[in-house]
Amino acid sequence: MTTQNTAILLAAFGATTALGSSAIHTFEDEVRRAFPQVTVRWAYTSPLALRRLASRNIEVDSVAKALTRLHLDNFTQVAVQSLNIIPGKEYETLQKQCMNIARETGLRLSLGAPLLATEADVERAADVLLQHLPLERQPDDLVLCMGHGTAHSAAASYSALADALQKRDPRVFIGTLDGERCIEFMLPKLHATGSKTVWLLPLLSVIGKHAQHDMAGEEPGSWRYILEQEGFTCHPVLRGTAEYSGFAHMWLEHLAKAMAAL
């Protein structure tokens, strides 16, 4: 495969905060180091994020627009790497967009898998997550990770990761903002441990509204607020999964497979 007519398109939900943008650039640097001869571009999959950025005069392409630009710039094949955590609805939409653009333009496209695409991914992600826990965490401290959650069948990936983590460290939990593993579902599990210290970590690729407000915010309704009302002491950590080398390398391996498939 020649790299002159090959590009990489990184597809993330969107980053509208300074912390999120920083994580995006950090991951892009990792990709450029891994594929130094290949053009790398970004696209956001969230229409809301795109609108918010446009209102601030910041232009970021949608997936369709980014792929069309690459076609007009004479690239003939593109590896599209998803920064989704699970193969849910957003990932399925990305798949459909890629198929449509491939038909319309003749671009040869290969799509890299999300973080938790296979059982092997889940087991490895459990190991990676434990390796990246805060150094300040004490042995009895709890860790509660916030995933986005979904009504899609891919929500099973969260439960699978939760089970894998419990086998390794029974004080590390996975909850989700939406879906069955909501904070109300998690509270009895946390209380049952007897510990009153909780580290809150986002299981989200980049830091945005969900991590800053829904997880770590001090206003009523946030996980931090609810847990503190229940008597827990909370320590939020505002780092997205794309900022951790272990998770970044998992996505890079999925990207390498997508590149090899071109």
Short mmCIF file of C-alpha atoms in Angstrom, two decimals:
data_model
loop_
_atom_site.label_atom_id
_atom_site.label_comp_id
_atom_site.label_asym_id
_atom_site.label_seq_id
_atom_site.Cartn_x
_atom_site.Cartn_y
_atom_site.Cartn_z
CA MET A 1 0.00 0.00 0.00
CA THR A 2 1.36 3.42 -0.95
CA THR A 3 0.78 6.31 1.44
CA GLN A 4 0.67 9.09 -1.17
CA ASN A 5 -3.01 8.52 -1.96
CA THR A 6 -3.97 7.21 1.51
CA ALA A 7 -5.41 9.18 4.40
CA ILE A 8 -6.58 8.54 7.94
CA LEU A 9 -9.82 10.08 9.18
CA LEU A 10 -10.33 10.10 12.94
CA ALA A 11 -14.03 10.20 13.82
CA ALA A 12 -14.95 11.37 17.32
CA PHE A 13 -18.28 12.33 18.82
CA GLY A 14 -17.00 15.88 19.23
CA ALA A 15 -14.97 18.13 21.52
CA THR A 16 -16.38 21.52 22.46
CA THR A 17 -14.29 22.15 25.59
CA ALA A 18 -10.63 23.05 26.06
CA LEU A 19 -10.00 19.73 27.84
CA GLY A 20 -11.67 17.80 25.04
CA SER A 21 -9.72 19.63 22.33
CA SER A 22 -6.47 18.95 24.17
CA ALA A 23 -7.23 15.23 24.26
CA ILE A 24 -8.05 15.25 20.55
CA HIS A 25 -4.66 16.78 19.74
CA THR A 26 -2.86 14.39 22.07
CA PHE A 27 -4.38 11.39 20.32
CA GLU A 28 -3.69 12.88 16.89
CA ASP A 29 -0.01 13.16 17.83
CA GLU A 30 0.00 9.44 18.68
CA VAL A 31 -1.53 8.62 15.29
CA ARG A 32 0.98 10.79 13.42
CA ARG A 33 3.87 9.10 15.20
CA ALA A 34 2.48 5.67 14.30
CA PHE A 35 1.80 6.61 10.66
CA PRO A 36 4.24 9.44 9.87
CA GLN A 37 3.80 9.34 6.09
CA VAL A 38 -0.01 9.43 6.10
CA THR A 39 -2.28 12.48 6.02
CA VAL A 40 -4.45 12.65 9.16
CA ARG A 41 -7.72 14.55 9.40
CA TRP A 42 -10.61 14.81 11.87
CA ALA A 43 -14.38 14.61 11.69
CA TYR A 44 -17.03 14.92 14.40
CA THR A 45 -20.10 12.72 14.40
CA SER A 46 -22.31 14.83 16.70
CA PRO A 47 -24.50 17.37 14.88
CA LEU A 48 -24.92 19.23 18.18
CA ALA A 49 -21.17 19.54 18.69
CA LEU A 50 -20.75 20.74 15.11
CA ARG A 51 -23.45 23.39 15.58
CA ARG A 52 -21.95 24.60 18.86
CA LEU A 53 -18.52 24.95 17.29
CA ALA A 54 -19.97 26.70 14.22
CA SER A 55 -21.67 29.24 16.51
CA ARG A 56 -18.17 30.07 17.80
CA ASN A 57 -16.78 30.28 14.24
CA ILE A 58 -14.85 27.04 14.64
CA GLU A 59 -15.13 24.81 11.59
CA VAL A 60 -14.90 21.04 11.97
CA ASP A 61 -16.11 18.67 9.26
CA SER A 62 -18.79 16.07 9.58
CA VAL A 63 -17.80 12.57 8.44
CA ALA A 64 -19.50 12.99 5.06
CA LYS A 65 -17.92 16.39 4.48
CA ALA A 66 -14.46 15.22 5.53
CA LEU A 67 -14.58 12.19 3.24
CA THR A 68 -15.84 14.30 0.34
CA ARG A 69 -12.97 16.73 0.89
CA LEU A 70 -10.48 13.87 0.85
CA HIS A 71 -11.97 12.60 -2.42
CA LEU A 72 -11.70 16.09 -3.96
CA ASP A 73 -8.10 16.28 -2.74
CA ASN A 74 -7.36 13.17 -4.84
CA PHE A 75 -7.05 10.63 -2.06
CA THR A 76 -8.30 7.24 -3.18
CA GLN A 77 -8.35 5.25 0.05
CA VAL A 78 -9.09 6.22 3.63
CA ALA A 79 -8.88 4.38 6.93
CA VAL A 80 -11.63 5.78 9.16
CA GLN A 81 -10.96 5.20 12.84
CA SER A 82 -13.86 5.47 15.27
CA LEU A 83 -13.21 6.85 18.74
CA ASN A 84 -16.41 5.28 20.02
CA ILE A 85 -16.15 3.19 23.17
CA ILE A 86 -18.77 0.58 22.16
CA PRO A 87 -20.15 -0.62 18.80
CA GLY A 88 -23.53 1.02 19.40
CA LYS A 89 -25.87 3.27 17.46
CA GLU A 90 -23.27 5.98 16.77
CA TYR A 91 -20.85 3.43 15.39
CA GLU A 92 -23.57 1.91 13.19
CA THR A 93 -24.38 5.38 11.87
CA LEU A 94 -20.70 5.89 11.08
CA GLN A 95 -20.65 2.59 9.19
CA LYS A 96 -23.64 3.65 7.08
CA GLN A 97 -22.10 7.05 6.34
CA CYS A 98 -18.90 5.41 5.16
CA MET A 99 -20.79 2.99 2.93
CA ASN A 100 -22.82 5.82 1.38
CA ILE A 101 -19.77 8.00 0.67
CA ALA A 102 -17.87 5.04 -0.75
CA ARG A 103 -20.72 4.43 -3.22
CA GLU A 104 -20.99 8.10 -4.15
CA THR A 105 -17.28 8.85 -4.57
CA GLY A 106 -15.58 5.56 -5.31
CA LEU A 107 -13.31 6.01 -2.29
CA ARG A 108 -11.91 2.78 -0.90
CA LEU A 109 -12.75 2.92 2.81
CA SER A 110 -11.86 0.76 5.78
CA LEU A 111 -13.40 1.35 9.20
CA GLY A 112 -11.48 0.76 12.42
CA ALA A 113 -13.35 -0.82 15.32
CA PRO A 114 -14.38 1.02 18.50
CA LEU A 115 -12.55 0.41 21.77
CA LEU A 116 -14.67 -2.49 23.06
CA ALA A 117 -15.34 -4.36 19.83
CA THR A 118 -14.53 -7.92 20.96
CA GLU A 119 -14.29 -10.02 24.12
CA ALA A 120 -10.51 -9.74 23.87
CA ASP A 121 -10.86 -5.94 23.77
CA VAL A 122 -12.95 -6.02 26.93
CA GLU A 123 -10.38 -8.11 28.82
CA ARG A 124 -7.54 -5.91 27.68
CA ALA A 125 -9.44 -2.72 28.50
CA ALA A 126 -9.98 -4.00 32.04
CA ASP A 127 -6.23 -4.45 32.45
CA VAL A 128 -5.54 -1.04 30.93
CA LEU A 129 -8.06 0.73 33.13
CA LEU A 130 -6.54 -0.73 36.29
CA GLN A 131 -3.08 0.32 35.13
CA HIS A 132 -4.26 3.91 34.74
CA LEU A 133 -6.05 4.34 38.07
CA PRO A 134 -4.99 7.40 40.12
CA LEU A 135 -1.77 6.80 42.03
CA GLU A 136 -3.34 8.49 45.06
CA ARG A 137 -6.08 5.88 45.30
CA GLN A 138 -5.92 3.86 48.52
CA PRO A 139 -6.60 0.07 48.52
CA ASP A 140 -10.07 0.48 50.07
CA ASP A 141 -11.12 3.40 47.85
CA LEU A 142 -13.85 2.78 45.29
CA VAL A 143 -13.58 3.67 41.61
CA LEU A 144 -16.71 4.41 39.59
CA CYS A 145 -16.32 4.94 35.86
CA MET A 146 -18.99 6.75 33.88
CA GLY A 147 -19.83 5.44 30.43
CA HIS A 148 -22.38 7.16 28.23
CA GLY A 149 -24.84 4.29 28.14
CA THR A 150 -27.33 3.31 25.47
CA ALA A 151 -30.54 1.41 24.83
CA HIS A 152 -28.66 -0.42 22.04
CA SER A 153 -27.71 -4.07 22.52
CA ALA A 154 -24.07 -2.93 22.61
CA ALA A 155 -24.74 -1.84 26.21
CA ALA A 156 -23.69 -5.40 26.99
CA SER A 157 -20.11 -4.21 26.47
CA TYR A 158 -20.38 -2.08 29.62
CA SER A 159 -21.60 -5.05 31.64
CA ALA A 160 -18.87 -7.26 30.22
CA LEU A 161 -16.23 -4.70 31.19
CA ALA A 162 -17.78 -4.34 34.64
CA ASP A 163 -17.60 -8.12 35.14
CA ALA A 164 -13.99 -8.25 33.94
CA LEU A 165 -13.04 -5.47 36.35
CA GLN A 166 -14.83 -7.05 39.32
CA LYS A 167 -12.78 -10.22 38.82
CA ARG A 168 -9.61 -8.14 39.03
CA ASP A 169 -10.61 -5.56 41.63
CA PRO A 170 -14.05 -5.77 43.31
CA ARG A 171 -13.90 -2.08 44.23
CA VAL A 172 -13.87 -0.86 40.62
CA PHE A 173 -17.27 -0.33 39.01
CA ILE A 174 -18.75 0.69 35.66
CA GLY A 175 -21.89 2.82 35.59
CA THR A 176 -23.54 4.69 32.74
CA LEU A 177 -25.23 8.03 32.38
CA ASP A 178 -28.10 6.42 30.45
CA GLY A 179 -29.41 2.89 30.50
CA GLU A 180 -29.62 0.15 33.11
CA ARG A 181 -26.30 0.89 34.86
CA CYS A 182 -27.42 4.37 35.99
CA ILE A 183 -26.25 5.92 39.26
CA GLU A 184 -29.36 4.72 41.12
CA PHE A 185 -28.50 1.16 40.07
CA MET A 186 -24.92 1.59 41.25
CA LEU A 187 -25.61 3.10 44.70
CA PRO A 188 -26.49 -0.17 46.51
CA LYS A 189 -23.36 -1.80 45.08
CA LEU A 190 -21.19 1.04 46.32
CA HIS A 191 -22.80 1.10 49.77
CA ALA A 192 -22.33 -2.66 50.11
CA THR A 193 -18.55 -2.27 50.05
CA GLY A 194 -18.54 -0.20 53.24
CA SER A 195 -16.13 2.31 51.74
CA LYS A 196 -16.98 6.00 51.68
CA THR A 197 -14.36 7.29 49.24
CA VAL A 198 -15.09 7.20 45.50
CA TRP A 199 -12.87 8.15 42.58
CA LEU A 200 -14.96 9.21 39.58
CA LEU A 201 -13.46 8.50 36.15
CA PRO A 202 -15.02 9.13 32.72
CA LEU A 203 -15.24 6.13 30.39
CA LEU A 204 -15.54 8.65 27.56
CA SER A 205 -13.02 9.31 24.80
CA VAL A 206 -12.71 13.04 25.56
CA ILE A 207 -13.79 15.38 28.34
CA GLY A 208 -16.95 17.34 27.65
CA LYS A 209 -20.26 18.25 29.26
CA HIS A 210 -20.98 14.75 30.54
CA ALA A 211 -17.71 14.47 32.45
CA GLN A 212 -17.57 18.07 33.67
CA HIS A 213 -21.20 18.48 34.65
CA ASP A 214 -23.06 15.15 34.75
CA MET A 215 -20.22 13.32 36.51
CA ALA A 216 -18.06 15.87 38.36
CA GLY A 217 -20.42 18.84 38.66
CA GLU A 218 -21.51 20.13 42.05
CA GLU A 219 -25.07 20.92 40.98
CA PRO A 220 -28.03 18.68 41.93
CA GLY A 221 -28.37 15.67 39.64
CA SER A 222 -24.68 15.15 39.00
CA TRP A 223 -23.07 11.88 40.12
CA ARG A 224 -20.82 13.78 42.48
CA TYR A 225 -23.75 15.58 44.09
CA ILE A 226 -25.80 12.39 44.46
CA LEU A 227 -22.88 10.44 45.93
CA GLU A 228 -22.02 13.20 48.38
CA GLN A 229 -25.66 13.31 49.49
CA GLU A 230 -25.30 9.58 50.16
CA GLY A 231 -22.29 10.19 52.41
CA PHE A 232 -19.46 9.47 49.99
CA THR A 233 -16.37 11.62 49.50
CA CYS A 234 -15.75 12.06 45.76
CA HIS A 235 -12.54 12.63 43.82
CA PRO A 236 -13.33 13.34 40.13
CA VAL A 237 -10.60 12.78 37.53
CA LEU A 238 -11.14 14.76 34.33
CA ARG A 239 -9.23 12.75 31.76
CA GLY A 240 -10.78 11.04 28.74
CA THR A 241 -9.78 7.56 27.66
CA ALA A 242 -8.02 8.93 24.54
CA GLU A 243 -5.54 10.64 26.90
CA TYR A 244 -4.34 7.36 28.42
CA SER A 245 -1.59 5.60 26.49
CA GLY A 246 -3.02 2.13 27.06
CA PHE A 247 -6.41 2.97 25.56
CA ALA A 248 -4.81 5.04 22.79
CA HIS A 249 -2.72 2.03 21.80
CA MET A 250 -5.83 -0.14 21.60
CA TRP A 251 -7.41 2.31 19.15
CA LEU A 252 -4.12 2.49 17.24
CA GLU A 253 -4.13 -1.29 16.84
CA HIS A 254 -7.67 -1.14 15.45
CA LEU A 255 -6.47 1.58 13.08
CA ALA A 256 -3.51 -0.52 12.00
CA LYS A 257 -5.92 -3.32 11.04
CA ALA A 258 -8.03 -0.85 9.08
CA MET A 259 -4.93 0.41 7.27
CA ALA A 260 -3.85 -3.15 6.46
CA ALA A 261 -7.29 -3.86 4.99
CA LEU A 262 -6.97 -1.09 2.36
#
